[in-house]
């Protein structure tokens, strides 16, 4: 069985602070993919990143970075110099390799960036 | 424009009155799925479909039905809605081959009184 844990229910930071959103997963599959999605206050779900379990290199995209550590089953997401537009609910998700496999989402972390 | 559409976006109904939420995608995706989002519970999968006429239960299928008669459409049917089905519903699609991100519809806010 798969499980994704986002222990931080809500986080508040002041604008320009850095913030890290934690994601810990459990799976018995040897290969899998991890995802992050953003849900702004408008409600839509926006894809941010997909990472293969074979690739443990950290990834940076502008102010966003992701730290994948297979040894601790974690896939954490850091926002550098946070902005008000980063205020959203962020979901981490896990899927076994293969197109028809079930995707498991975490319960989400609500980030509030205070101006 | 590649997109997943859902209708209606908002719906208030009464207990027991059958309803259908439609979902359509224009990307020729094989895989489609329905989720419900509830506070503190995140996104939970209701049903998914791997292709036309192929569907399977997700984590919370009780009280829901689906069908996949055409590749582009994947309606969610509530035969006898109950108040505990009040939720925000999302339809999603993705290519069947490979493990790709899902494209989500805008969501349907359902209230059952």
PDB file of C-alpha atoms in Angstrom:
ATOM      1  CA  UNK A   1       0.000   0.000   0.000  1.00  0.00           C
ATOM      2  CA  UNK A   2       1.085   3.512  -0.699  1.00  0.00           C
ATOM      3  CA  UNK A   3       1.010   6.401   1.720  1.00  0.00           C
ATOM      4  CA  UNK A   4       1.989  10.062   1.536  1.00  0.00           C
ATOM      5  CA  UNK A   5       2.323  12.118   4.701  1.00  0.00           C
ATOM      6  CA  UNK A   6       2.379  15.888   4.809  1.00  0.00           C
ATOM      7  CA  UNK A   7       2.631  16.502   8.519  1.00  0.00           C
ATOM      8  CA  UNK A   8       2.468  20.291   8.269  1.00  0.00           C
ATOM      9  CA  UNK A   9      -1.184  21.212   8.040  1.00  0.00           C
ATOM     10  CA  UNK A  10      -0.674  24.979   7.874  1.00  0.00           C
ATOM     11  CA  UNK A  11       2.383  27.189   7.699  1.00  0.00           C
ATOM     12  CA  UNK A  12       2.568  30.974   7.914  1.00  0.00           C
ATOM     13  CA  UNK A  13       5.631  32.929   6.880  1.00  0.00           C
ATOM     14  CA  UNK A  14       6.390  36.565   6.302  1.00  0.00           C
ATOM     15  CA  UNK A  15       7.096  37.579   2.740  1.00  0.00           C
ATOM     16  CA  UNK A  16      10.696  37.017   1.614  1.00  0.00           C
ATOM     17  CA  UNK A  17      11.273  34.261   4.148  1.00  0.00           C
ATOM     18  CA  UNK A  18      12.278  30.820   2.924  1.00  0.00           C
ATOM     19  CA  UNK A  19       9.910  27.959   3.670  1.00  0.00           C
ATOM     20  CA  UNK A  20      10.158  24.185   3.319  1.00  0.00           C
ATOM     21  CA  UNK A  21       7.163  21.912   2.876  1.00  0.00           C
ATOM     22  CA  UNK A  22       7.750  18.349   3.989  1.00  0.00           C
ATOM     23  CA  UNK A  23       6.612  15.212   2.206  1.00  0.00           C
ATOM     24  CA  UNK A  24       7.298  11.692   3.438  1.00  0.00           C
ATOM     25  CA  UNK A  25       6.103   8.668   1.519  1.00  0.00           C
ATOM     26  CA  UNK A  26       5.771   4.914   1.926  1.00  0.00           C
ATOM     27  CA  UNK A  27       5.763   2.423  -0.898  1.00  0.00           C
ATOM     28  CA  UNK A  28       6.817  -1.150  -1.589  1.00  0.00           C
ATOM     29  CA  UNK A  29       7.440  -0.437  -5.245  1.00  0.00           C
ATOM     30  CA  UNK A  30      11.039  -0.314  -6.373  1.00  0.00           C
ATOM     31  CA  UNK A  31      10.338   2.343  -8.980  1.00  0.00           C
ATOM     32  CA  UNK A  32       7.895   5.165  -8.623  1.00  0.00           C
ATOM     33  CA  UNK A  33       7.246   8.816  -9.310  1.00  0.00           C
ATOM     34  CA  UNK A  34       6.679  11.716  -6.979  1.00  0.00           C
ATOM     35  CA  UNK A  35       4.764  14.889  -7.757  1.00  0.00           C
ATOM     36  CA  UNK A  36       3.971  18.262  -6.294  1.00  0.00           C
ATOM     37  CA  UNK A  37       0.817  20.219  -7.138  1.00  0.00           C
ATOM     38  CA  UNK A  38      -0.242  23.705  -6.119  1.00  0.00           C
ATOM     39  CA  UNK A  39      -3.831  24.742  -5.381  1.00  0.00           C
ATOM     40  CA  UNK A  40      -4.115  28.534  -5.176  1.00  0.00           C
ATOM     41  CA  UNK A  41      -7.147  30.183  -3.547  1.00  0.00           C
ATOM     42  CA  UNK A  42      -8.912  30.126  -6.913  1.00  0.00           C
ATOM     43  CA  UNK A  43      -9.149  26.346  -6.525  1.00  0.00           C
ATOM     44  CA  UNK A  44      -7.525  24.852  -9.590  1.00  0.00           C
ATOM     45  CA  UNK A  45      -4.776  22.251  -9.265  1.00  0.00           C
ATOM     46  CA  UNK A  46      -1.509  23.174 -10.914  1.00  0.00           C
ATOM     47  CA  UNK A  47       1.261  20.693 -11.621  1.00  0.00           C
ATOM     48  CA  UNK A  48       4.689  21.753 -10.344  1.00  0.00           C
ATOM     49  CA  UNK A  49       7.115  18.851 -10.686  1.00  0.00           C
ATOM     50  CA  UNK A  50       7.481  15.137 -11.429  1.00  0.00           C
ATOM     51  CA  UNK A  51      10.458  13.159 -10.160  1.00  0.00           C
ATOM     52  CA  UNK A  52      11.502   9.589 -10.971  1.00  0.00           C
ATOM     53  CA  UNK A  53      12.736   7.465  -8.072  1.00  0.00           C
ATOM     54  CA  UNK A  54      15.929   6.754  -9.998  1.00  0.00           C
ATOM     55  CA  UNK A  55      16.867  10.405 -10.078  1.00  0.00           C
ATOM     56  CA  UNK A  56      17.925  11.725  -6.688  1.00  0.00           C
ATOM     57  CA  UNK A  57      19.376  14.940  -7.968  1.00  0.00           C
ATOM     58  CA  UNK A  58      17.879  18.045  -6.441  1.00  0.00           C
ATOM     59  CA  UNK A  59      15.993  20.273  -8.812  1.00  0.00           C
ATOM     60  CA  UNK A  60      15.720  24.034  -8.876  1.00  0.00           C
ATOM     61  CA  UNK A  61      13.248  26.091 -10.830  1.00  0.00           C
ATOM     62  CA  UNK A  62      13.493  29.769 -10.075  1.00  0.00           C
ATOM     63  CA  UNK A  63      12.564  30.251  -6.426  1.00  0.00           C
ATOM     64  CA  UNK A  64      11.401  26.659  -6.126  1.00  0.00           C
ATOM     65  CA  UNK A  65      13.624  23.725  -5.262  1.00  0.00           C
ATOM     66  CA  UNK A  66      13.017  20.102  -4.456  1.00  0.00           C
ATOM     67  CA  UNK A  67      15.106  17.792  -2.295  1.00  0.00           C
ATOM     68  CA  UNK A  68      14.543  14.097  -2.962  1.00  0.00           C
ATOM     69  CA  UNK A  69      16.135  11.696  -0.480  1.00  0.00           C
ATOM     70  CA  UNK A  70      15.368   8.081  -1.085  1.00  0.00           C
ATOM     71  CA  UNK A  71      17.120   7.015   2.123  1.00  0.00           C
ATOM     72  CA  UNK A  72      14.579   8.893   4.215  1.00  0.00           C
ATOM     73  CA  UNK A  73      11.659   8.521   1.767  1.00  0.00           C
ATOM     74  CA  UNK A  74      11.235  12.251   1.573  1.00  0.00           C
ATOM     75  CA  UNK A  75      10.582  14.708  -1.222  1.00  0.00           C
ATOM     76  CA  UNK A  76      10.639  18.164   0.323  1.00  0.00           C
ATOM     77  CA  UNK A  77       9.776  21.407  -1.421  1.00  0.00           C
ATOM     78  CA  UNK A  78      11.462  24.714  -0.605  1.00  0.00           C
ATOM     79  CA  UNK A  79      10.322  28.147  -1.672  1.00  0.00           C
ATOM     80  CA  UNK A  80      13.049  30.759  -1.446  1.00  0.00           C
ATOM     81  CA  UNK A  81      12.149  34.391  -0.799  1.00  0.00           C
ATOM     82  CA  UNK A  82       8.451  33.627  -0.548  1.00  0.00           C
ATOM     83  CA  UNK A  83       5.887  35.918  -2.115  1.00  0.00           C
ATOM     84  CA  UNK A  84       2.212  36.507  -1.436  1.00  0.00           C
ATOM     85  CA  UNK A  85       1.390  34.709  -4.705  1.00  0.00           C
ATOM     86  CA  UNK A  86       2.868  31.557  -3.194  1.00  0.00           C
ATOM     87  CA  UNK A  87      -0.053  31.383  -0.762  1.00  0.00           C
ATOM     88  CA  UNK A  88      -1.798  28.134  -1.633  1.00  0.00           C
ATOM     89  CA  UNK A  89      -2.361  24.555  -0.604  1.00  0.00           C
ATOM     90  CA  UNK A  90       0.436  22.298  -1.789  1.00  0.00           C
ATOM     91  CA  UNK A  91      -0.048  18.588  -2.375  1.00  0.00           C
ATOM     92  CA  UNK A  92       2.578  15.905  -2.646  1.00  0.00           C
ATOM     93  CA  UNK A  93       1.643  12.735  -4.567  1.00  0.00           C
ATOM     94  CA  UNK A  94       3.096   9.302  -5.297  1.00  0.00           C
ATOM     95  CA  UNK A  95       2.506   6.849  -8.147  1.00  0.00           C
ATOM     96  CA  UNK A  96       4.123   3.525  -9.053  1.00  0.00           C
ATOM     97  CA  UNK A  97       5.817   3.448 -12.415  1.00  0.00           C
ATOM     98  CA  UNK A  98       3.403   2.581 -15.184  1.00  0.00           C
ATOM     99  CA  UNK A  99       0.678   4.528 -16.883  1.00  0.00           C
ATOM    100  CA  UNK A 100      -2.310   2.928 -15.243  1.00  0.00           C
ATOM    101  CA  UNK A 101      -1.269   2.953 -11.662  1.00  0.00           C
ATOM    102  CA  UNK A 102      -3.142   4.591  -8.825  1.00  0.00           C
ATOM    103  CA  UNK A 103      -1.940   7.968  -7.610  1.00  0.00           C
ATOM    104  CA  UNK A 104      -1.918   8.643  -3.867  1.00  0.00           C
ATOM    105  CA  UNK A 105      -2.049  12.210  -2.592  1.00  0.00           C
ATOM    106  CA  UNK A 106      -1.032  13.628   0.745  1.00  0.00           C
ATOM    107  CA  UNK A 107      -3.455  15.708   2.774  1.00  0.00           C
ATOM    108  CA  UNK A 108      -1.845  18.959   1.703  1.00  0.00           C
ATOM    109  CA  UNK A 109      -0.054  21.847   3.411  1.00  0.00           C
ATOM    110  CA  UNK A 110      -1.679  25.256   3.431  1.00  0.00           C
ATOM    111  CA  UNK A 111       0.929  27.982   3.066  1.00  0.00           C
ATOM    112  CA  UNK A 112       0.086  31.547   3.954  1.00  0.00           C
ATOM    113  CA  UNK A 113       2.589  34.211   3.021  1.00  0.00           C
ATOM    114  CA  UNK A 114       1.995  37.392   4.963  1.00  0.00           C
ATOM    115  CA  UNK A 115       2.978  40.675   3.308  1.00  0.00           C
TER     116      UNK A 115
ATOM    117  CA  UNK B   1      -6.373  24.661 -25.852  1.00  0.00           C
ATOM    118  CA  UNK B   2      -5.716  21.423 -23.984  1.00  0.00           C
ATOM    119  CA  UNK B   3      -8.130  21.176 -21.130  1.00  0.00           C
ATOM    120  CA  UNK B   4     -10.372  19.150 -18.861  1.00  0.00           C
ATOM    121  CA  UNK B   5     -13.854  20.552 -18.424  1.00  0.00           C
ATOM    122  CA  UNK B   6     -16.396  19.759 -15.761  1.00  0.00           C
ATOM    123  CA  UNK B   7     -20.044  20.645 -15.485  1.00  0.00           C
ATOM    124  CA  UNK B   8     -21.663  21.951 -13.470  1.00  0.00           C
ATOM    125  CA  UNK B   9     -19.139  23.961 -11.489  1.00  0.00           C
ATOM    126  CA  UNK B  10     -21.522  24.414  -8.575  1.00  0.00           C
ATOM    127  CA  UNK B  11     -24.496  22.304  -7.602  1.00  0.00           C
ATOM    128  CA  UNK B  12     -26.847  22.298  -4.637  1.00  0.00           C
ATOM    129  CA  UNK B  13     -29.203  19.361  -4.472  1.00  0.00           C
ATOM    130  CA  UNK B  14     -31.303  17.386  -2.040  1.00  0.00           C
ATOM    131  CA  UNK B  15     -30.785  13.959  -0.585  1.00  0.00           C
ATOM    132  CA  UNK B  16     -31.763  11.173  -2.928  1.00  0.00           C
ATOM    133  CA  UNK B  17     -32.053  13.149  -6.148  1.00  0.00           C
ATOM    134  CA  UNK B  18     -29.881  11.498  -8.805  1.00  0.00           C
ATOM    135  CA  UNK B  19     -27.262  13.689 -10.397  1.00  0.00           C
ATOM    136  CA  UNK B  20     -24.459  13.474 -12.929  1.00  0.00           C
ATOM    137  CA  UNK B  21     -21.293  15.529 -13.075  1.00  0.00           C
ATOM    138  CA  UNK B  22     -19.785  15.506 -16.532  1.00  0.00           C
ATOM    139  CA  UNK B  23     -16.097  15.471 -17.350  1.00  0.00           C
ATOM    140  CA  UNK B  24     -14.561  15.844 -20.778  1.00  0.00           C
ATOM    141  CA  UNK B  25     -10.965  16.116 -22.006  1.00  0.00           C
ATOM    142  CA  UNK B  26      -9.658  17.057 -25.447  1.00  0.00           C
ATOM    143  CA  UNK B  27      -6.152  15.591 -25.169  1.00  0.00           C
ATOM    144  CA  UNK B  28      -6.932  12.034 -26.255  1.00  0.00           C
ATOM    145  CA  UNK B  29      -5.798  10.757 -22.857  1.00  0.00           C
ATOM    146  CA  UNK B  30      -6.431   7.136 -22.005  1.00  0.00           C
ATOM    147  CA  UNK B  31      -6.462   7.573 -18.231  1.00  0.00           C
ATOM    148  CA  UNK B  32      -9.178   9.531 -16.445  1.00  0.00           C
ATOM    149  CA  UNK B  33      -9.989   9.756 -12.780  1.00  0.00           C
ATOM    150  CA  UNK B  34     -12.336  11.314 -10.248  1.00  0.00           C
ATOM    151  CA  UNK B  35     -11.246  12.692  -6.881  1.00  0.00           C
ATOM    152  CA  UNK B  36     -13.015  14.307  -3.996  1.00  0.00           C
ATOM    153  CA  UNK B  37     -11.334  16.896  -1.821  1.00  0.00           C
ATOM    154  CA  UNK B  38     -12.360  17.339   1.786  1.00  0.00           C
ATOM    155  CA  UNK B  39     -10.755  19.486   4.502  1.00  0.00           C
ATOM    156  CA  UNK B  40      -7.981  17.612   6.266  1.00  0.00           C
ATOM    157  CA  UNK B  41      -8.282  14.609   3.981  1.00  0.00           C
ATOM    158  CA  UNK B  42      -6.628  15.879   0.825  1.00  0.00           C
ATOM    159  CA  UNK B  43      -7.560  14.362  -2.512  1.00  0.00           C
ATOM    160  CA  UNK B  44      -9.032  10.901  -2.459  1.00  0.00           C
ATOM    161  CA  UNK B  45      -9.595   8.882  -5.576  1.00  0.00           C
ATOM    162  CA  UNK B  46     -13.152   7.739  -6.244  1.00  0.00           C
ATOM    163  CA  UNK B  47     -12.887   5.873  -9.537  1.00  0.00           C
ATOM    164  CA  UNK B  48     -10.492   5.744 -12.416  1.00  0.00           C
ATOM    165  CA  UNK B  49     -10.578   4.524 -15.976  1.00  0.00           C
ATOM    166  CA  UNK B  50      -7.684   3.156 -17.987  1.00  0.00           C
ATOM    167  CA  UNK B  51      -9.516   3.351 -21.315  1.00  0.00           C
ATOM    168  CA  UNK B  52     -12.934   3.034 -22.898  1.00  0.00           C
ATOM    169  CA  UNK B  53     -15.087   0.522 -21.035  1.00  0.00           C
ATOM    170  CA  UNK B  54     -12.328  -0.097 -18.451  1.00  0.00           C
ATOM    171  CA  UNK B  55     -12.947   1.343 -15.003  1.00  0.00           C
ATOM    172  CA  UNK B  56     -11.896   0.478 -11.473  1.00  0.00           C
ATOM    173  CA  UNK B  57     -12.555   1.577  -7.923  1.00  0.00           C
ATOM    174  CA  UNK B  58     -10.340   4.011  -6.112  1.00  0.00           C
ATOM    175  CA  UNK B  59     -10.201   4.560  -2.374  1.00  0.00           C
ATOM    176  CA  UNK B  60     -13.738   5.882  -1.786  1.00  0.00           C
ATOM    177  CA  UNK B  61     -16.095   4.443  -4.443  1.00  0.00           C
ATOM    178  CA  UNK B  62     -19.168   3.888  -2.241  1.00  0.00           C
ATOM    179  CA  UNK B  63     -22.177   5.860  -3.426  1.00  0.00           C
ATOM    180  CA  UNK B  64     -20.715   6.660  -6.856  1.00  0.00           C
ATOM    181  CA  UNK B  65     -20.879   5.203 -10.325  1.00  0.00           C
ATOM    182  CA  UNK B  66     -18.923   5.979 -13.465  1.00  0.00           C
ATOM    183  CA  UNK B  67     -18.952   5.018 -17.098  1.00  0.00           C
ATOM    184  CA  UNK B  68     -16.492   5.380 -19.959  1.00  0.00           C
ATOM    185  CA  UNK B  69     -18.286   4.928 -23.235  1.00  0.00           C
ATOM    186  CA  UNK B  70     -16.135   7.407 -25.112  1.00  0.00           C
ATOM    187  CA  UNK B  71     -12.482   8.210 -24.630  1.00  0.00           C
ATOM    188  CA  UNK B  72     -13.060  11.887 -23.984  1.00  0.00           C
ATOM    189  CA  UNK B  73     -15.890  11.615 -21.440  1.00  0.00           C
ATOM    190  CA  UNK B  74     -15.954  10.216 -17.924  1.00  0.00           C
ATOM    191  CA  UNK B  75     -19.150  11.180 -16.060  1.00  0.00           C
ATOM    192  CA  UNK B  76     -19.569  10.740 -12.317  1.00  0.00           C
ATOM    193  CA  UNK B  77     -23.007   9.576 -11.243  1.00  0.00           C
ATOM    194  CA  UNK B  78     -24.527   9.857  -7.785  1.00  0.00           C
ATOM    195  CA  UNK B  79     -27.612   7.664  -7.854  1.00  0.00           C
ATOM    196  CA  UNK B  80     -28.886   8.718  -4.419  1.00  0.00           C
ATOM    197  CA  UNK B  81     -26.761  11.546  -3.033  1.00  0.00           C
ATOM    198  CA  UNK B  82     -26.379  11.936   0.699  1.00  0.00           C
ATOM    199  CA  UNK B  83     -25.054  14.856   2.780  1.00  0.00           C
ATOM    200  CA  UNK B  84     -21.724  13.078   3.344  1.00  0.00           C
ATOM    201  CA  UNK B  85     -21.102  13.430  -0.389  1.00  0.00           C
ATOM    202  CA  UNK B  86     -20.959  17.188  -0.029  1.00  0.00           C
ATOM    203  CA  UNK B  87     -17.483  17.901  -1.317  1.00  0.00           C
ATOM    204  CA  UNK B  88     -15.296  19.446  -3.993  1.00  0.00           C
ATOM    205  CA  UNK B  89     -14.903  17.062  -6.921  1.00  0.00           C
ATOM    206  CA  UNK B  90     -12.099  17.024  -9.460  1.00  0.00           C
ATOM    207  CA  UNK B  91     -11.823  15.146 -12.697  1.00  0.00           C
ATOM    208  CA  UNK B  92      -8.346  14.480 -14.087  1.00  0.00           C
ATOM    209  CA  UNK B  93      -6.763  12.906 -17.133  1.00  0.00           C
ATOM    210  CA  UNK B  94      -3.309  11.875 -18.306  1.00  0.00           C
ATOM    211  CA  UNK B  95      -1.718   9.784 -21.023  1.00  0.00           C
ATOM    212  CA  UNK B  96      -2.020   6.076 -20.335  1.00  0.00           C
ATOM    213  CA  UNK B  97       1.546   5.223 -21.208  1.00  0.00           C
ATOM    214  CA  UNK B  98       4.196   6.282 -18.710  1.00  0.00           C
ATOM    215  CA  UNK B  99       3.785   7.932 -15.360  1.00  0.00           C
ATOM    216  CA  UNK B 100       2.912  11.500 -16.140  1.00  0.00           C
ATOM    217  CA  UNK B 101       1.307  14.327 -14.263  1.00  0.00           C
ATOM    218  CA  UNK B 102      -2.439  14.608 -14.336  1.00  0.00           C
ATOM    219  CA  UNK B 103      -4.380  17.447 -15.889  1.00  0.00           C
ATOM    220  CA  UNK B 104      -7.181  18.529 -13.595  1.00  0.00           C
ATOM    221  CA  UNK B 105     -10.539  20.058 -14.334  1.00  0.00           C
ATOM    222  CA  UNK B 106     -11.641  23.226 -12.531  1.00  0.00           C
ATOM    223  CA  UNK B 107     -13.607  21.345  -9.886  1.00  0.00           C
ATOM    224  CA  UNK B 108     -17.291  20.943  -9.020  1.00  0.00           C
ATOM    225  CA  UNK B 109     -18.546  22.150  -5.664  1.00  0.00           C
ATOM    226  CA  UNK B 110     -21.414  19.866  -4.639  1.00  0.00           C
ATOM    227  CA  UNK B 111     -23.695  20.486  -1.677  1.00  0.00           C
ATOM    228  CA  UNK B 112     -26.245  17.853  -0.685  1.00  0.00           C
ATOM    229  CA  UNK B 113     -28.867  19.003   1.820  1.00  0.00           C
TER     230      UNK B 113
END
